mmCIF file of N, CA and C in Angstrom:
data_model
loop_
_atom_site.group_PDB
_atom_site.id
_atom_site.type_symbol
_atom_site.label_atom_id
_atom_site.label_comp_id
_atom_site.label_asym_id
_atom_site.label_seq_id
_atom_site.Cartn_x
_atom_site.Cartn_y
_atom_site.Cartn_z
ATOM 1 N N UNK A 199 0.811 -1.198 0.000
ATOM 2 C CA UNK A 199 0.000 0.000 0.000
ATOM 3 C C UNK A 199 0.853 1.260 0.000
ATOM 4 N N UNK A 200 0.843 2.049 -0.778
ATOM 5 C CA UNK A 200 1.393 3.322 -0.842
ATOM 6 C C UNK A 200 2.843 3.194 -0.573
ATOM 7 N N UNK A 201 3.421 2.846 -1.835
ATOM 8 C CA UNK A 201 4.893 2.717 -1.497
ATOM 9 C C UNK A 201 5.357 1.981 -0.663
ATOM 10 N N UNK A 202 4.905 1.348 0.409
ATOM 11 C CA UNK A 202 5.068 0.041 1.165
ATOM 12 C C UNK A 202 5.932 -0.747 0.910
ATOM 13 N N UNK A 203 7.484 -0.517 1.133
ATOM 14 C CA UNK A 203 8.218 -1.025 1.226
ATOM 15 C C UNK A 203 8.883 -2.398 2.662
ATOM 16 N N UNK A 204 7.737 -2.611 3.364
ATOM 17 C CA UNK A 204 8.220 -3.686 4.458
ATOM 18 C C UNK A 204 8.074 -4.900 3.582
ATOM 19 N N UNK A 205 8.849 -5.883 4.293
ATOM 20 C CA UNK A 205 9.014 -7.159 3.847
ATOM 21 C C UNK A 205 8.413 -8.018 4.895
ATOM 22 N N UNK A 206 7.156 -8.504 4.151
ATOM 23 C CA UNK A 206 6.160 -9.385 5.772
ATOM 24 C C UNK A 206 6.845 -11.103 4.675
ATOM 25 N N UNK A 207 7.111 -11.956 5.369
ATOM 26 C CA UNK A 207 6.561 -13.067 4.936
ATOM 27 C C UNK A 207 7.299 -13.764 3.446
ATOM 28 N N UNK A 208 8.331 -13.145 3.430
ATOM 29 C CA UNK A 208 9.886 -12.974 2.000
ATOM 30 C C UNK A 208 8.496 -11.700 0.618
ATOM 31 N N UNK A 209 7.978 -11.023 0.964
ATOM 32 C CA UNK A 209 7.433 -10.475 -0.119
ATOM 33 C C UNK A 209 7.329 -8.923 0.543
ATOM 34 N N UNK A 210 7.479 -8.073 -0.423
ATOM 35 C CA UNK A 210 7.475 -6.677 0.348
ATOM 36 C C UNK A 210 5.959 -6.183 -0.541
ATOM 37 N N UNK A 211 5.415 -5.269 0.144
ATOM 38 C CA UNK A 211 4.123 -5.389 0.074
ATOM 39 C C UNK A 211 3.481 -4.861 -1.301
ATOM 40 N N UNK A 212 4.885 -4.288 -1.783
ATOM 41 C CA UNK A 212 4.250 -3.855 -3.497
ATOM 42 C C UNK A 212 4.432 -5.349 -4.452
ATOM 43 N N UNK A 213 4.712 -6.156 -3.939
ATOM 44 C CA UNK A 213 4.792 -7.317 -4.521
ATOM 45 C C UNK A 213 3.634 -8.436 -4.019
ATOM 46 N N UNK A 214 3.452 -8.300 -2.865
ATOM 47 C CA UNK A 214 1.966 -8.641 -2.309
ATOM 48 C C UNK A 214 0.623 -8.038 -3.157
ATOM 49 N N UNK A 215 0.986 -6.852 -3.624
ATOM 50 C CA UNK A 215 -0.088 -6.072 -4.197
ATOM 51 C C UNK A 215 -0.548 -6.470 -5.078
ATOM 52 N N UNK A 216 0.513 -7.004 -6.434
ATOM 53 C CA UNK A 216 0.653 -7.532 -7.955
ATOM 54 C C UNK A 216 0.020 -9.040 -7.614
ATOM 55 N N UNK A 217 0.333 -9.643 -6.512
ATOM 56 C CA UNK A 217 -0.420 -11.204 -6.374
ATOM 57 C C UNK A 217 -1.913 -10.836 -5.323
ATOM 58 N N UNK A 218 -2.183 -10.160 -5.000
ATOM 59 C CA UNK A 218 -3.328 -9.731 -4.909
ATOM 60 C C UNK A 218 -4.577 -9.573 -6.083
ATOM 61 N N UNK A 219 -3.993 -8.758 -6.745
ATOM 62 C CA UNK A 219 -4.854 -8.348 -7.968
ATOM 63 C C UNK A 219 -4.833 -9.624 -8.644
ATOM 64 N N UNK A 220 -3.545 -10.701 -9.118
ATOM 65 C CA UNK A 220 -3.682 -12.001 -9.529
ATOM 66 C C UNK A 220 -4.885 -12.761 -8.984
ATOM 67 N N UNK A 221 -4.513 -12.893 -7.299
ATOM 68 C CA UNK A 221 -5.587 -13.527 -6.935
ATOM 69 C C UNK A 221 -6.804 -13.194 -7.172
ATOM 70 N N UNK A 222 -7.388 -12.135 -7.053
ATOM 71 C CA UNK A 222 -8.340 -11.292 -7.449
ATOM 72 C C UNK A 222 -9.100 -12.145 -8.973
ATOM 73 N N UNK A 223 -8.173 -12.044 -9.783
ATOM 74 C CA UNK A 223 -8.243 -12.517 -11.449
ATOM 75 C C UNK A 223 -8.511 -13.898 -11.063
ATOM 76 N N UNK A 224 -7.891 -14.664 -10.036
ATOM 77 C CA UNK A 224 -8.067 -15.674 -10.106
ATOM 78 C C UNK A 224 -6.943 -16.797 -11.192
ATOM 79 N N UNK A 225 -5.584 -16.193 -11.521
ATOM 80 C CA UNK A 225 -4.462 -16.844 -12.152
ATOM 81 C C UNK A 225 -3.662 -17.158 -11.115
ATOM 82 N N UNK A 226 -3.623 -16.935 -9.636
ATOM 83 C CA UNK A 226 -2.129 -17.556 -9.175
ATOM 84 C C UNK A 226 -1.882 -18.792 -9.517
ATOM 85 N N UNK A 227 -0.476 -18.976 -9.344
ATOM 86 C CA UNK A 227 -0.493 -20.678 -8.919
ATOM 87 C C UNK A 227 -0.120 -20.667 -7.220
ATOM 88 N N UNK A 228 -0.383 -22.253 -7.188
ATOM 89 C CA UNK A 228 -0.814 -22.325 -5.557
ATOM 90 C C UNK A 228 0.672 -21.756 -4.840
ATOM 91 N N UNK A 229 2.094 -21.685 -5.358
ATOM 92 C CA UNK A 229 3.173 -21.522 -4.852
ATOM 93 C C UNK A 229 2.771 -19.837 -4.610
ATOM 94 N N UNK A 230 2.065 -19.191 -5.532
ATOM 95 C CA UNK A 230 1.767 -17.761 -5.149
ATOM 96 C C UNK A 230 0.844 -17.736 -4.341
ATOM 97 N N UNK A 231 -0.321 -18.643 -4.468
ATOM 98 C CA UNK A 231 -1.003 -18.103 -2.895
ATOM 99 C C UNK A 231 -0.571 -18.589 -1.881
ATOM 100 N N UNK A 232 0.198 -19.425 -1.642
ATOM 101 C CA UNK A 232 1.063 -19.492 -0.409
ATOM 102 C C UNK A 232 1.750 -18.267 0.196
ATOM 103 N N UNK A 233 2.519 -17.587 -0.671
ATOM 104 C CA UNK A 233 3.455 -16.649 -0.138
ATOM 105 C C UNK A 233 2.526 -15.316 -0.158
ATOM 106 N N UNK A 234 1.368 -15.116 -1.086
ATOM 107 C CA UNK A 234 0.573 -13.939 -0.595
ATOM 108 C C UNK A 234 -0.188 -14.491 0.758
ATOM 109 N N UNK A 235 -0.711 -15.681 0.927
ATOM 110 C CA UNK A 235 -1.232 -16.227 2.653
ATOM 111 C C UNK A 235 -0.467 -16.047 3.591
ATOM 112 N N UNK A 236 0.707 -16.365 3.324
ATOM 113 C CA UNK A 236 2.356 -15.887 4.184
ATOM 114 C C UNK A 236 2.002 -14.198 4.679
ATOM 115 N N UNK A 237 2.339 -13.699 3.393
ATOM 116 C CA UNK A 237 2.039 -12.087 3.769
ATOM 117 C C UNK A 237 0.901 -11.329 4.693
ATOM 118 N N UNK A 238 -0.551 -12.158 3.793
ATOM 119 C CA UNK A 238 -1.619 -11.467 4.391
ATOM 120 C C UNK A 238 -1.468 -11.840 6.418
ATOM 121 N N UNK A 239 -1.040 -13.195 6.559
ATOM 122 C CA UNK A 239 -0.862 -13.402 7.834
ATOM 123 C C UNK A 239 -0.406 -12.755 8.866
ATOM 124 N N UNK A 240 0.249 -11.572 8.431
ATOM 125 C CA UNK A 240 0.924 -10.717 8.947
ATOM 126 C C UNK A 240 1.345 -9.484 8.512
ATOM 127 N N UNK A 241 0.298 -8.765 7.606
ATOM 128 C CA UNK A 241 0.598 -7.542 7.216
ATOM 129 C C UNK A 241 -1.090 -7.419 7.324
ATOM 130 N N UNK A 242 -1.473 -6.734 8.031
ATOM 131 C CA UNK A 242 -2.674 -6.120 8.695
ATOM 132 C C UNK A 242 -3.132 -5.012 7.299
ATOM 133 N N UNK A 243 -2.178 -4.458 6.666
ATOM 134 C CA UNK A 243 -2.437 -3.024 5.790
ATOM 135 C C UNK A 243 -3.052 -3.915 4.217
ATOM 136 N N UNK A 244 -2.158 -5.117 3.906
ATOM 137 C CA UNK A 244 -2.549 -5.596 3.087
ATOM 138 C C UNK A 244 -3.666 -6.207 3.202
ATOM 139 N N UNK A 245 -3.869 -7.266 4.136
ATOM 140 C CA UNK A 245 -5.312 -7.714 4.268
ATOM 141 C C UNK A 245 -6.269 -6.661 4.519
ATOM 142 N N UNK A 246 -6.259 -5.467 4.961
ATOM 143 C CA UNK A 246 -7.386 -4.729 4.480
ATOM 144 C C UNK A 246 -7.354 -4.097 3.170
ATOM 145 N N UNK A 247 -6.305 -3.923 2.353
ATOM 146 C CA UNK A 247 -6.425 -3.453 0.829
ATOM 147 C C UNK A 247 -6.945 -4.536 -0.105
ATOM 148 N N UNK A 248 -6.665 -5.851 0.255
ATOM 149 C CA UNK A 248 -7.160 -6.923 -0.012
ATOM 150 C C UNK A 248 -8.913 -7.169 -0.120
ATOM 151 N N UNK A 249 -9.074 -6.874 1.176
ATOM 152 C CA UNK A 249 -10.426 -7.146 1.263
ATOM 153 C C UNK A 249 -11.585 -5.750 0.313
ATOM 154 N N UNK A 250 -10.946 -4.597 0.115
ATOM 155 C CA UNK A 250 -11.326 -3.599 0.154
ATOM 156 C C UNK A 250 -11.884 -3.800 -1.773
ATOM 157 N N UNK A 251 -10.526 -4.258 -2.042
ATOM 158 C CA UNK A 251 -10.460 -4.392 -3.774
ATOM 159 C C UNK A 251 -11.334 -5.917 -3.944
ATOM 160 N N UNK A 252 -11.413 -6.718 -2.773
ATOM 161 C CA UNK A 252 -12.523 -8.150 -3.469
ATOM 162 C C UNK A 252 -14.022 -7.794 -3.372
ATOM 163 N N UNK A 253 -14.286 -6.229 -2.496
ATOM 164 C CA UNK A 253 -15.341 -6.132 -2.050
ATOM 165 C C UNK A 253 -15.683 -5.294 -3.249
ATOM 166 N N UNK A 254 -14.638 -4.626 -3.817
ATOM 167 C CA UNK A 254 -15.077 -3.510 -5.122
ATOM 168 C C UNK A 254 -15.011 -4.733 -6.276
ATOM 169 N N UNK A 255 -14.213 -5.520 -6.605
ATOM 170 C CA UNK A 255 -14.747 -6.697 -7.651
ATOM 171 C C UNK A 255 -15.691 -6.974 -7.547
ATOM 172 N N UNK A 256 -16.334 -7.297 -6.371
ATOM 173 C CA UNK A 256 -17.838 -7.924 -6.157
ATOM 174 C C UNK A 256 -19.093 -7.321 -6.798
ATOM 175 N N UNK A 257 -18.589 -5.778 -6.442
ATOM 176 C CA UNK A 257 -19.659 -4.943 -6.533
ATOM 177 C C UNK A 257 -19.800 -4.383 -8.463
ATOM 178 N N UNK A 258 -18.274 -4.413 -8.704
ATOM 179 C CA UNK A 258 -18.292 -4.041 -10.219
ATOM 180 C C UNK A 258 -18.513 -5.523 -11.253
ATOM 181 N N UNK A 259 -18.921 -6.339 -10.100
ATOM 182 C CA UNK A 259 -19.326 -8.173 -11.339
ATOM 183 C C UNK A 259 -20.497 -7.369 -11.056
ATOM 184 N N UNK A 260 -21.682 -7.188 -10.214
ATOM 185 C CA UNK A 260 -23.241 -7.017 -9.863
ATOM 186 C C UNK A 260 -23.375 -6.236 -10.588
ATOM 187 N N UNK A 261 -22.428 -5.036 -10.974
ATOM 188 C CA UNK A 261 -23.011 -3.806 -11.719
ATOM 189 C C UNK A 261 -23.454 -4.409 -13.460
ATOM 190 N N UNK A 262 -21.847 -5.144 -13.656
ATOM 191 C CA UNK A 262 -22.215 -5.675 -14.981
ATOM 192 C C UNK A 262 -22.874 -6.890 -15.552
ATOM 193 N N UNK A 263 -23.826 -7.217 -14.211
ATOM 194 C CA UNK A 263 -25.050 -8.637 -14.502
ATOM 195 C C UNK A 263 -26.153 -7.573 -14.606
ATOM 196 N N UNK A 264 -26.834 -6.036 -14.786
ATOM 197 C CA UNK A 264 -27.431 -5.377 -15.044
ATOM 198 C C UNK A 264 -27.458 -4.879 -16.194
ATOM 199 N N UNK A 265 -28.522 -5.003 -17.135
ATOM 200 C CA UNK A 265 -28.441 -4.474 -18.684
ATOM 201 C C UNK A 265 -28.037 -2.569 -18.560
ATOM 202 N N UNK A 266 -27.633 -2.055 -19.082
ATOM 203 C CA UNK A 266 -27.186 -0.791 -18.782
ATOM 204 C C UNK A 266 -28.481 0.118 -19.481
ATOM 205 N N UNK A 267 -29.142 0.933 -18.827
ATOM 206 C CA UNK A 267 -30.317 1.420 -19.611
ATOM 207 C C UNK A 267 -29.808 2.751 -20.621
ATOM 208 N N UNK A 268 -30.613 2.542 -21.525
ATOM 209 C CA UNK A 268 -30.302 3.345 -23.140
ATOM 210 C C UNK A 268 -31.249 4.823 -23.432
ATOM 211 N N UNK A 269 -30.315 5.857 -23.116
ATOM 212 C CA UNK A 269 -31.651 6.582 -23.594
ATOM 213 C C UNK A 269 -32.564 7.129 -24.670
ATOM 214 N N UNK A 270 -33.872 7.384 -24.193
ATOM 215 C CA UNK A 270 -35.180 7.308 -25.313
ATOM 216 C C UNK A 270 -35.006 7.825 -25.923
ATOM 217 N N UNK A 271 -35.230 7.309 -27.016
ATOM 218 C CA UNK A 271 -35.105 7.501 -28.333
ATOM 219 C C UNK A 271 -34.154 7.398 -28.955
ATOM 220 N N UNK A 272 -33.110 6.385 -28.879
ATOM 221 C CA UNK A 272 -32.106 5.929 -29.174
ATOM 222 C C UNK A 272 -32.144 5.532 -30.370
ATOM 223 N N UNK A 273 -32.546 4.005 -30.482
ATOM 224 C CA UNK A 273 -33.243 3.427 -31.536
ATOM 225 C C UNK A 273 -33.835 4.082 -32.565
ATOM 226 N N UNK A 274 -34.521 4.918 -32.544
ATOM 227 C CA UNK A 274 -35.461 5.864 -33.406
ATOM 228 C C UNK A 274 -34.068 7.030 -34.365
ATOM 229 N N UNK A 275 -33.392 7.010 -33.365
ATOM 230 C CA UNK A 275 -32.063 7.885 -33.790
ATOM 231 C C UNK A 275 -31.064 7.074 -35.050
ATOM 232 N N UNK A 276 -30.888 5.536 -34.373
ATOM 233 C CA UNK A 276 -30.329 4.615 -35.116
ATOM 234 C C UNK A 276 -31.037 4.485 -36.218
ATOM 235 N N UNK A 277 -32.111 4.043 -36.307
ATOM 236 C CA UNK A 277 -32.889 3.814 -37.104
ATOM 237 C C UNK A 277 -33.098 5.006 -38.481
ATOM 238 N N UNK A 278 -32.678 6.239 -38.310
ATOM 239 C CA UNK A 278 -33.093 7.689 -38.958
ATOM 240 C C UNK A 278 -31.735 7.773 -39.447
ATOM 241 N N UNK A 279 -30.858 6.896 -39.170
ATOM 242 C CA UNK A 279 -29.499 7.104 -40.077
ATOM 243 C C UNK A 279 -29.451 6.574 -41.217
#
């Protein structure tokens, strides 16, 4: 987090960050979530940036299971071209 240069766990936390967002994506391999589990175990700042960015994934999957509404007279516009 913010330049976060400590080393929790052999990973310093801007490197925790990059396997975060992995995990996030859902590509680690298990040797990477080991050493980001290593980290989160003991870096308090990351496990809440962690949780903060799975809670905003969550919320930006829900946004895009909603058709996005179009405004009226759109179609009629398309259509007149």
């Amino acid at each position: 987090p913010d330049g976060c240069k400590e080393v929790i766990g052999m990973l310093e936390c801007d490197q925790a960050l990059e396997l975060i967002s992995a995990h996030i994506d859902g590509v680690l391999t298990p040797e990477e979530e080991r050493a980001l589990a290593g980290h989160l175990e003991h870096c308090p700042a990351c496990r809440s940036l962690m949780a903060d960015l799975e809670q905003m994934h969550r919320e930006m999957q829900a946004l895009s299971d909603q058709p996005a509404p179009h405004p009226a007279g759109l179609r009629d516009d398309i259509m007149a071209r």
